[in-house]
mmCIF file of C-alpha atoms in Angstrom:
data_model
loop_
_atom_site.group_PDB
_atom_site.id
_atom_site.type_symbol
_atom_site.label_atom_id
_atom_site.label_comp_id
_atom_site.label_asym_id
_atom_site.label_seq_id
_atom_site.Cartn_x
_atom_site.Cartn_y
_atom_site.Cartn_z
ATOM 1 C CA ALA I 1 105.034 -23.030 -203.647
ATOM 2 C CA VAL I 2 107.174 -26.663 -204.475
ATOM 3 C CA TYR I 3 108.099 -28.077 -200.754
ATOM 4 C CA ALA I 4 111.728 -30.533 -200.496
ATOM 5 C CA LEU I 5 109.241 -33.740 -201.047
ATOM 6 C CA ASN I 6 108.708 -32.076 -204.653
ATOM 7 C CA GLN I 7 105.126 -31.536 -203.372
ATOM 8 C CA SER I 8 103.395 -28.636 -204.158
ATOM 9 C CA SER I 9 100.433 -26.185 -202.151
ATOM 10 C CA ASN I 10 97.800 -23.827 -203.737
ATOM 11 C CA TRP I 11 99.040 -20.760 -202.578
ATOM 12 C CA SER I 12 102.438 -18.769 -202.770
ATOM 13 C CA ASN I 13 103.883 -15.680 -200.472
ATOM 14 C CA GLN I 14 102.934 -12.326 -201.883
ATOM 15 C CA VAL I 15 105.505 -9.982 -202.245
ATOM 16 C CA ILE I 16 104.637 -6.275 -202.424
ATOM 17 C CA ALA I 17 106.884 -3.759 -203.758
ATOM 18 C CA LYS I 18 106.721 0.118 -203.556
ATOM 19 C CA ILE I 19 108.469 2.367 -205.696
ATOM 20 C CA ASP I 20 108.865 6.356 -205.276
ATOM 21 C CA SER I 21 111.450 7.452 -207.991
ATOM 22 C CA ASN I 22 109.594 11.323 -207.837
ATOM 23 C CA GLY I 23 110.917 14.110 -205.538
ATOM 24 C CA PRO I 24 108.922 15.851 -202.985
ATOM 25 C CA SER I 25 107.828 19.252 -204.664
ATOM 26 C CA ALA I 26 109.010 22.122 -202.547
ATOM 27 C CA PRO I 27 106.874 23.209 -199.561
ATOM 28 C CA SER I 28 105.193 26.882 -199.484
ATOM 29 C CA VAL I 29 107.566 29.071 -196.681
ATOM 30 C CA SER I 30 106.452 31.862 -194.556
ATOM 31 C CA SER I 31 108.272 33.805 -191.234
ATOM 32 C CA PRO I 32 106.250 35.150 -188.530
ATOM 33 C CA THR I 33 108.473 37.024 -187.511
ATOM 34 C CA HIS I 34 109.900 38.335 -190.931
ATOM 35 C CA PRO I 35 105.526 38.383 -192.596
ATOM 36 C CA ASP I 36 106.534 40.570 -195.286
ATOM 37 C CA GLN I 37 109.497 39.433 -197.618
ATOM 38 C CA ASN I 38 109.988 42.862 -198.757
ATOM 39 C CA ALA I 39 109.662 44.989 -195.795
ATOM 40 C CA TRP I 40 112.806 45.347 -193.432
ATOM 41 C CA SER I 41 112.757 45.076 -190.110
ATOM 42 C CA LYS I 42 115.491 45.834 -186.590
ATOM 43 C CA LEU I 43 114.835 42.455 -185.511
ATOM 44 C CA ASN I 44 118.516 40.186 -186.466
ATOM 45 C CA SER I 45 117.297 36.419 -186.020
ATOM 46 C CA SER I 46 114.191 34.723 -187.426
ATOM 47 C CA SER I 47 111.306 31.787 -187.363
ATOM 48 C CA PHE I 48 110.297 29.845 -190.336
ATOM 49 C CA SER I 49 108.201 27.337 -190.865
ATOM 50 C CA TRP I 50 106.674 25.758 -194.062
ATOM 51 C CA SER I 51 104.073 22.722 -195.085
ATOM 52 C CA THR I 52 104.515 19.746 -195.803
ATOM 53 C CA PRO I 53 104.456 18.479 -198.900
ATOM 54 C CA SER I 54 101.854 16.234 -200.736
ATOM 55 C CA GLU I 55 103.764 12.672 -201.460
ATOM 56 C CA LEU I 56 103.774 9.132 -202.330
ATOM 57 C CA SER I 57 106.551 7.573 -199.543
ATOM 58 C CA GLY I 58 106.032 10.506 -196.928
ATOM 59 C CA VAL I 59 108.368 13.563 -196.413
ATOM 60 C CA TYR I 60 111.324 12.090 -194.466
ATOM 61 C CA GLY I 61 112.903 15.325 -193.811
ATOM 62 C CA TYR I 62 114.503 18.716 -195.030
ATOM 63 C CA TYR I 63 117.351 20.273 -196.197
ATOM 64 C CA TYR I 64 117.848 23.930 -195.624
ATOM 65 C CA TRP I 65 120.482 26.844 -195.539
ATOM 66 C CA ILE I 66 120.467 30.920 -195.106
ATOM 67 C CA ASP I 67 122.404 33.612 -197.225
ATOM 68 C CA ARG I 68 122.884 35.834 -199.604
ATOM 69 C CA GLU I 69 122.304 33.833 -202.880
ATOM 70 C CA PRO I 70 118.695 34.581 -204.243
ATOM 71 C CA GLN I 71 118.343 31.087 -205.945
ATOM 72 C CA PHE I 72 120.999 28.705 -204.265
ATOM 73 C CA ILE I 73 120.344 24.977 -203.345
ATOM 74 C CA PRO I 74 120.711 23.193 -200.396
ATOM 75 C CA GLU I 75 122.711 20.485 -201.444
ATOM 76 C CA PRO I 76 123.237 17.527 -198.216
ATOM 77 C CA GLY I 77 126.937 17.106 -197.558
ATOM 78 C CA VAL I 78 127.946 19.797 -199.150
ATOM 79 C CA PHE I 79 126.264 23.581 -197.977
ATOM 80 C CA ALA I 80 122.893 21.881 -196.073
ATOM 81 C CA LEU I 81 121.800 21.648 -192.304
ATOM 82 C CA PHE I 82 119.120 19.154 -191.819
ATOM 83 C CA THR I 83 115.863 18.673 -189.756
ATOM 84 C CA GLN I 84 112.582 16.738 -189.584
ATOM 85 C CA ASN I 85 110.830 19.924 -188.050
ATOM 86 C CA ASN I 86 108.477 21.944 -190.359
ATOM 87 C CA SER I 87 109.542 25.059 -188.500
ATOM 88 C CA ILE I 88 113.182 26.597 -187.533
ATOM 89 C CA ALA I 89 114.525 29.596 -185.225
ATOM 90 C CA VAL I 90 117.621 31.119 -187.329
ATOM 91 C CA ASP I 91 119.897 33.456 -185.442
ATOM 92 C CA SER I 92 123.340 32.829 -186.672
ATOM 93 C CA LEU I 93 124.567 32.454 -190.403
ATOM 94 C CA PRO I 94 126.186 28.470 -190.923
ATOM 95 C CA LYS I 95 129.528 28.152 -191.553
ATOM 96 C CA GLY I 96 129.431 24.779 -193.174
ATOM 97 C CA VAL I 97 127.685 21.555 -193.476
ATOM 98 C CA GLY I 98 126.377 20.699 -189.884
ATOM 99 C CA GLN I 99 128.165 23.594 -188.006
ATOM 100 C CA ILE I 100 126.795 27.534 -186.811
ATOM 101 C CA THR I 101 129.013 30.591 -186.411
ATOM 102 C CA ASP I 102 129.535 31.646 -183.289
ATOM 103 C CA ASP I 103 128.118 35.406 -184.392
ATOM 104 C CA VAL I 104 125.244 36.154 -182.321
ATOM 105 C CA GLY I 105 122.296 37.547 -184.513
ATOM 106 C CA LEU I 106 122.074 37.510 -187.760
ATOM 107 C CA PRO I 107 123.875 39.932 -190.641
ATOM 108 C CA GLN I 108 122.283 43.568 -191.408
ATOM 109 C CA GLY I 109 121.485 43.700 -195.137
ATOM 110 C CA THR I 110 118.999 40.944 -197.159
ATOM 111 C CA LEU I 111 118.913 37.210 -196.678
ATOM 112 C CA TYR I 112 117.154 34.415 -197.560
ATOM 113 C CA PHE I 113 116.525 31.488 -196.222
ATOM 114 C CA HIS I 114 116.442 27.928 -198.534
ATOM 115 C CA ILE I 115 114.647 25.027 -197.833
ATOM 116 C CA ARG I 116 114.393 21.752 -199.725
ATOM 117 C CA PRO I 117 112.876 18.261 -198.806
ATOM 118 C CA ILE I 118 113.625 14.817 -199.295
ATOM 119 C CA ASP I 119 111.500 11.913 -199.267
ATOM 120 C CA ASN I 120 111.067 8.311 -197.213
ATOM 121 C CA ALA I 121 112.590 6.506 -200.626
ATOM 122 C CA GLY I 122 115.693 8.911 -200.707
ATOM 123 C CA ASN I 123 114.707 11.719 -203.282
ATOM 124 C CA LEU I 124 115.520 15.207 -203.364
ATOM 125 C CA ALA I 125 112.577 17.550 -204.514
ATOM 126 C CA GLN I 126 114.215 18.621 -207.636
ATOM 127 C CA GLN I 127 113.681 22.541 -206.870
ATOM 128 C CA ALA I 128 114.363 24.373 -203.280
ATOM 129 C CA SER I 129 111.699 27.135 -201.778
ATOM 130 C CA HIS I 130 113.574 30.209 -201.242
ATOM 131 C CA TYR I 131 111.991 32.955 -198.859
ATOM 132 C CA LYS I 132 113.279 37.014 -198.294
ATOM 133 C CA ILE I 133 114.526 38.668 -195.384
ATOM 134 C CA ASN I 134 115.710 42.239 -194.880
ATOM 135 C CA ILE I 135 117.436 43.449 -191.555
ATOM 136 C CA ASP I 136 118.405 46.708 -190.599
ATOM 137 C CA GLN I 137 119.942 47.783 -187.499
ATOM 138 C CA THR I 138 121.564 50.309 -187.845
ATOM 139 C CA PRO I 139 119.625 54.274 -186.898
ATOM 140 C CA PRO I 140 120.264 56.898 -189.729
ATOM 141 C CA THR I 141 122.699 59.451 -189.414
ATOM 142 C CA THR I 142 121.348 63.385 -189.775
ATOM 143 C CA THR I 143 123.796 66.261 -190.337
ATOM 144 C CA ASP I 144 122.496 70.249 -190.780
ATOM 145 C CA GLY I 145 123.945 73.383 -192.461
ATOM 146 C CA SER I 146 124.600 75.770 -189.943
ATOM 147 C CA ASP I 147 126.562 78.202 -190.615
ATOM 148 C CA SER I 148 126.350 81.126 -187.438
ATOM 149 C CA ILE I 149 126.455 83.620 -190.170
ATOM 150 C CA TRP I 150 123.562 86.068 -189.441
ATOM 151 C CA HIS I 151 120.211 85.797 -191.725
ATOM 152 C CA ASN I 152 117.314 86.711 -192.689
ATOM 153 C CA GLN I 153 113.183 86.263 -191.491
ATOM 154 C CA GLY I 154 113.291 83.943 -195.308
ATOM 155 C CA TYR I 155 115.931 81.723 -194.116
ATOM 156 C CA ALA I 156 115.530 77.742 -193.080
ATOM 157 C CA LEU I 157 117.611 75.185 -191.843
ATOM 158 C CA VAL I 158 118.371 72.558 -193.997
ATOM 159 C CA LEU I 159 118.368 68.570 -192.750
ATOM 160 C CA SER I 160 120.143 65.808 -194.914
ATOM 161 C CA PRO I 161 119.408 62.427 -193.185
ATOM 162 C CA PHE I 162 120.818 59.118 -194.344
ATOM 163 C CA ASP I 163 120.006 55.889 -194.097
ATOM 164 C CA MET I 164 122.209 53.040 -195.950
ATOM 165 C CA LEU I 165 119.867 50.121 -196.119
ATOM 166 C CA SER I 166 116.320 50.788 -195.227
ATOM 167 C CA GLY I 167 115.959 54.145 -196.279
ATOM 168 C CA VAL I 168 115.080 57.143 -194.172
ATOM 169 C CA SER I 169 111.066 57.350 -193.231
ATOM 170 C CA GLN I 170 110.701 60.790 -191.125
ATOM 171 C CA THR I 171 113.112 63.522 -189.467
ATOM 172 C CA TYR I 172 112.037 65.478 -186.214
ATOM 173 C CA SER I 173 113.093 68.780 -184.504
ATOM 174 C CA GLU I 174 112.101 71.489 -182.254
ATOM 175 C CA ILE I 175 114.115 74.842 -181.669
ATOM 176 C CA ASN I 176 115.878 76.224 -178.660
ATOM 177 C CA GLY I 177 116.167 73.360 -176.236
ATOM 178 C CA ASN I 178 113.132 71.653 -176.518
ATOM 179 C CA THR I 179 113.691 68.127 -176.975
ATOM 180 C CA PRO I 180 112.248 66.391 -180.142
ATOM 181 C CA THR I 181 109.603 63.098 -180.018
ATOM 182 C CA ILE I 182 107.517 61.422 -182.886
ATOM 183 C CA SER I 183 105.493 63.921 -181.897
ATOM 184 C CA SER I 184 107.805 66.838 -183.197
ATOM 185 C CA PRO I 185 107.409 68.363 -186.270
ATOM 186 C CA GLN I 186 108.645 66.396 -189.403
ATOM 187 C CA GLY I 187 110.564 67.287 -192.110
ATOM 188 C CA THR I 188 114.265 68.323 -193.493
ATOM 189 C CA ILE I 189 113.131 72.420 -193.542
ATOM 190 C CA VAL I 190 113.281 74.248 -189.777
ATOM 191 C CA SER I 191 111.875 76.982 -190.299
ATOM 192 C CA PHE I 192 112.502 79.854 -187.406
ATOM 193 C CA PRO I 193 109.665 82.490 -186.091
ATOM 194 C CA SER I 194 111.590 85.965 -185.302
ATOM 195 C CA THR I 195 114.831 87.650 -184.651
ATOM 196 C CA GLY I 196 116.787 85.146 -182.222
ATOM 197 C CA ASN I 197 119.756 82.893 -181.623
ATOM 198 C CA TYR I 198 118.878 79.328 -182.029
ATOM 199 C CA SER I 199 120.098 75.620 -181.406
ATOM 200 C CA VAL I 200 117.583 72.758 -183.092
ATOM 201 C CA GLU I 201 117.829 69.643 -182.127
ATOM 202 C CA TYR I 202 116.889 66.801 -184.500
ATOM 203 C CA PHE I 203 116.900 63.428 -185.050
ATOM 204 C CA SER I 204 115.672 60.641 -187.551
ATOM 205 C CA THR I 205 114.130 57.250 -188.000
ATOM 206 C CA ASP I 206 114.508 54.421 -190.694
ATOM 207 C CA VAL I 207 112.017 52.471 -192.135
ATOM 208 C CA ALA I 208 113.284 49.339 -189.926
ATOM 209 C CA GLY I 209 112.176 51.697 -187.261
ATOM 210 C CA ASN I 210 115.967 52.242 -185.737
ATOM 211 C CA ALA I 211 116.267 56.015 -184.518
ATOM 212 C CA GLU I 212 119.268 58.198 -183.909
ATOM 213 C CA GLN I 213 120.164 59.686 -181.002
ATOM 214 C CA THR I 214 119.192 63.502 -180.910
ATOM 215 C CA ARG I 215 121.555 65.787 -182.349
ATOM 216 C CA ILE I 216 122.304 69.022 -181.602
ATOM 217 C CA SER I 217 122.974 71.486 -184.164
ATOM 218 C CA SER I 218 126.697 72.205 -185.345
ATOM 219 C CA ASN I 219 126.364 76.084 -185.392
ATOM 220 C CA SER I 220 124.246 77.920 -183.549
ATOM 221 C CA VAL I 221 121.242 79.555 -186.170
ATOM 222 C CA LEU I 222 121.124 83.631 -186.345
ATOM 223 C CA ILE I 223 118.518 85.370 -187.598
ATOM 224 C CA ASP I 224 117.511 89.267 -187.582
ATOM 225 C CA ALA I 225 114.035 89.970 -188.941
ATOM 226 C CA THR I 226 114.599 93.920 -187.522
ATOM 227 C CA LYS I 227 115.371 96.616 -190.290
ATOM 228 C CA PRO I 228 117.817 98.801 -188.419
ATOM 229 C CA VAL I 229 117.308 102.331 -187.625
ATOM 230 C CA ILE I 230 118.300 105.498 -188.914
ATOM 231 C CA THR I 231 118.285 108.726 -187.267
ATOM 232 C CA VAL I 232 119.226 112.042 -189.132
ATOM 233 C CA VAL I 233 121.348 114.336 -186.649
ATOM 234 C CA SER I 234 121.625 117.100 -188.778
ATOM 235 C CA PRO I 235 119.872 119.635 -190.440
ATOM 236 C CA VAL I 236 117.215 119.255 -188.065
ATOM 237 C CA ASP I 237 114.180 121.474 -188.932
ATOM 238 C CA GLU I 238 116.471 123.850 -190.293
ATOM 239 C CA PHE I 239 116.214 126.722 -192.785
ATOM 240 C CA VAL I 240 119.481 126.049 -196.068
ATOM 241 C CA ASN I 241 120.930 127.819 -198.779
ATOM 242 C CA PRO I 242 120.295 125.944 -201.904
ATOM 243 C CA PHE I 243 123.294 126.977 -203.239
ATOM 244 C CA GLU I 244 125.728 125.852 -201.054
ATOM 245 C CA PRO I 245 126.279 122.315 -200.305
ATOM 246 C CA LEU I 246 124.325 120.009 -198.149
ATOM 247 C CA ALA I 247 125.752 117.921 -195.349
ATOM 248 C CA PHE I 248 124.291 115.563 -193.380
ATOM 249 C CA ASN I 249 124.930 114.049 -190.034
ATOM 250 C CA PHE I 250 123.274 110.128 -189.270
ATOM 251 C CA THR I 251 123.785 107.373 -186.847
ATOM 252 C CA ALA I 252 122.489 103.504 -188.205
ATOM 253 C CA VAL I 253 121.578 101.016 -185.471
ATOM 254 C CA ASP I 254 120.792 97.305 -185.352
ATOM 255 C CA GLU I 255 120.935 95.387 -182.248
ATOM 256 C CA HIS I 256 121.703 92.280 -184.021
ATOM 257 C CA SER I 257 123.736 91.226 -186.900
ATOM 258 C CA GLY I 258 124.936 95.015 -187.209
#
């Protein structure tokens, strides 16, 4: 160092320059509310947490976004929200930079959470981490093929469940006034033990755990397992002339289908 009097010293000031020109790596993301990315859930809010990437200058914070695009990368000032935490709860879709919609609850279907770190030197990660969640809050709908027509004892009623998102898990049914539960007979085929006029109550559940309200068959199911009874009235124990026309009189009775 040189002073104003042109005198020098044997020391000088030291300047340490810290340079970090590389962006952080993408963090590892998990969700305590939706732990399996391939599973369906009826929860319409989600929590996410992530690891802190190893970074020379240290991680300053994270830009994040949630939408329906599998590989979206949050861009500051465009489509991104910011946090310095390592976890966040999300219960609605963002509608713009720094803004959240007024809707309560995430929409149904498949959504993706994206997160992109930035370090203390201002370097953004080149890539973002992505986490998928699947939401289904709509119960399945089940219909039946009842027709109010008499059938014999081989007949079985077919139930037809449908679920648009997560898919049908199981269908439960009971006959003649019994309310079905998840302990009731399972399946989409309902059999009937004997002759009778039956009603069928049923409901279905989906993979996400939604259960529809119990339904009653749109028509009665009519089963006739008894054969008609035919009684010969005449001739009875009579000798007949084999050379003359023979006439029979008889009655037929069926107590159910007729």
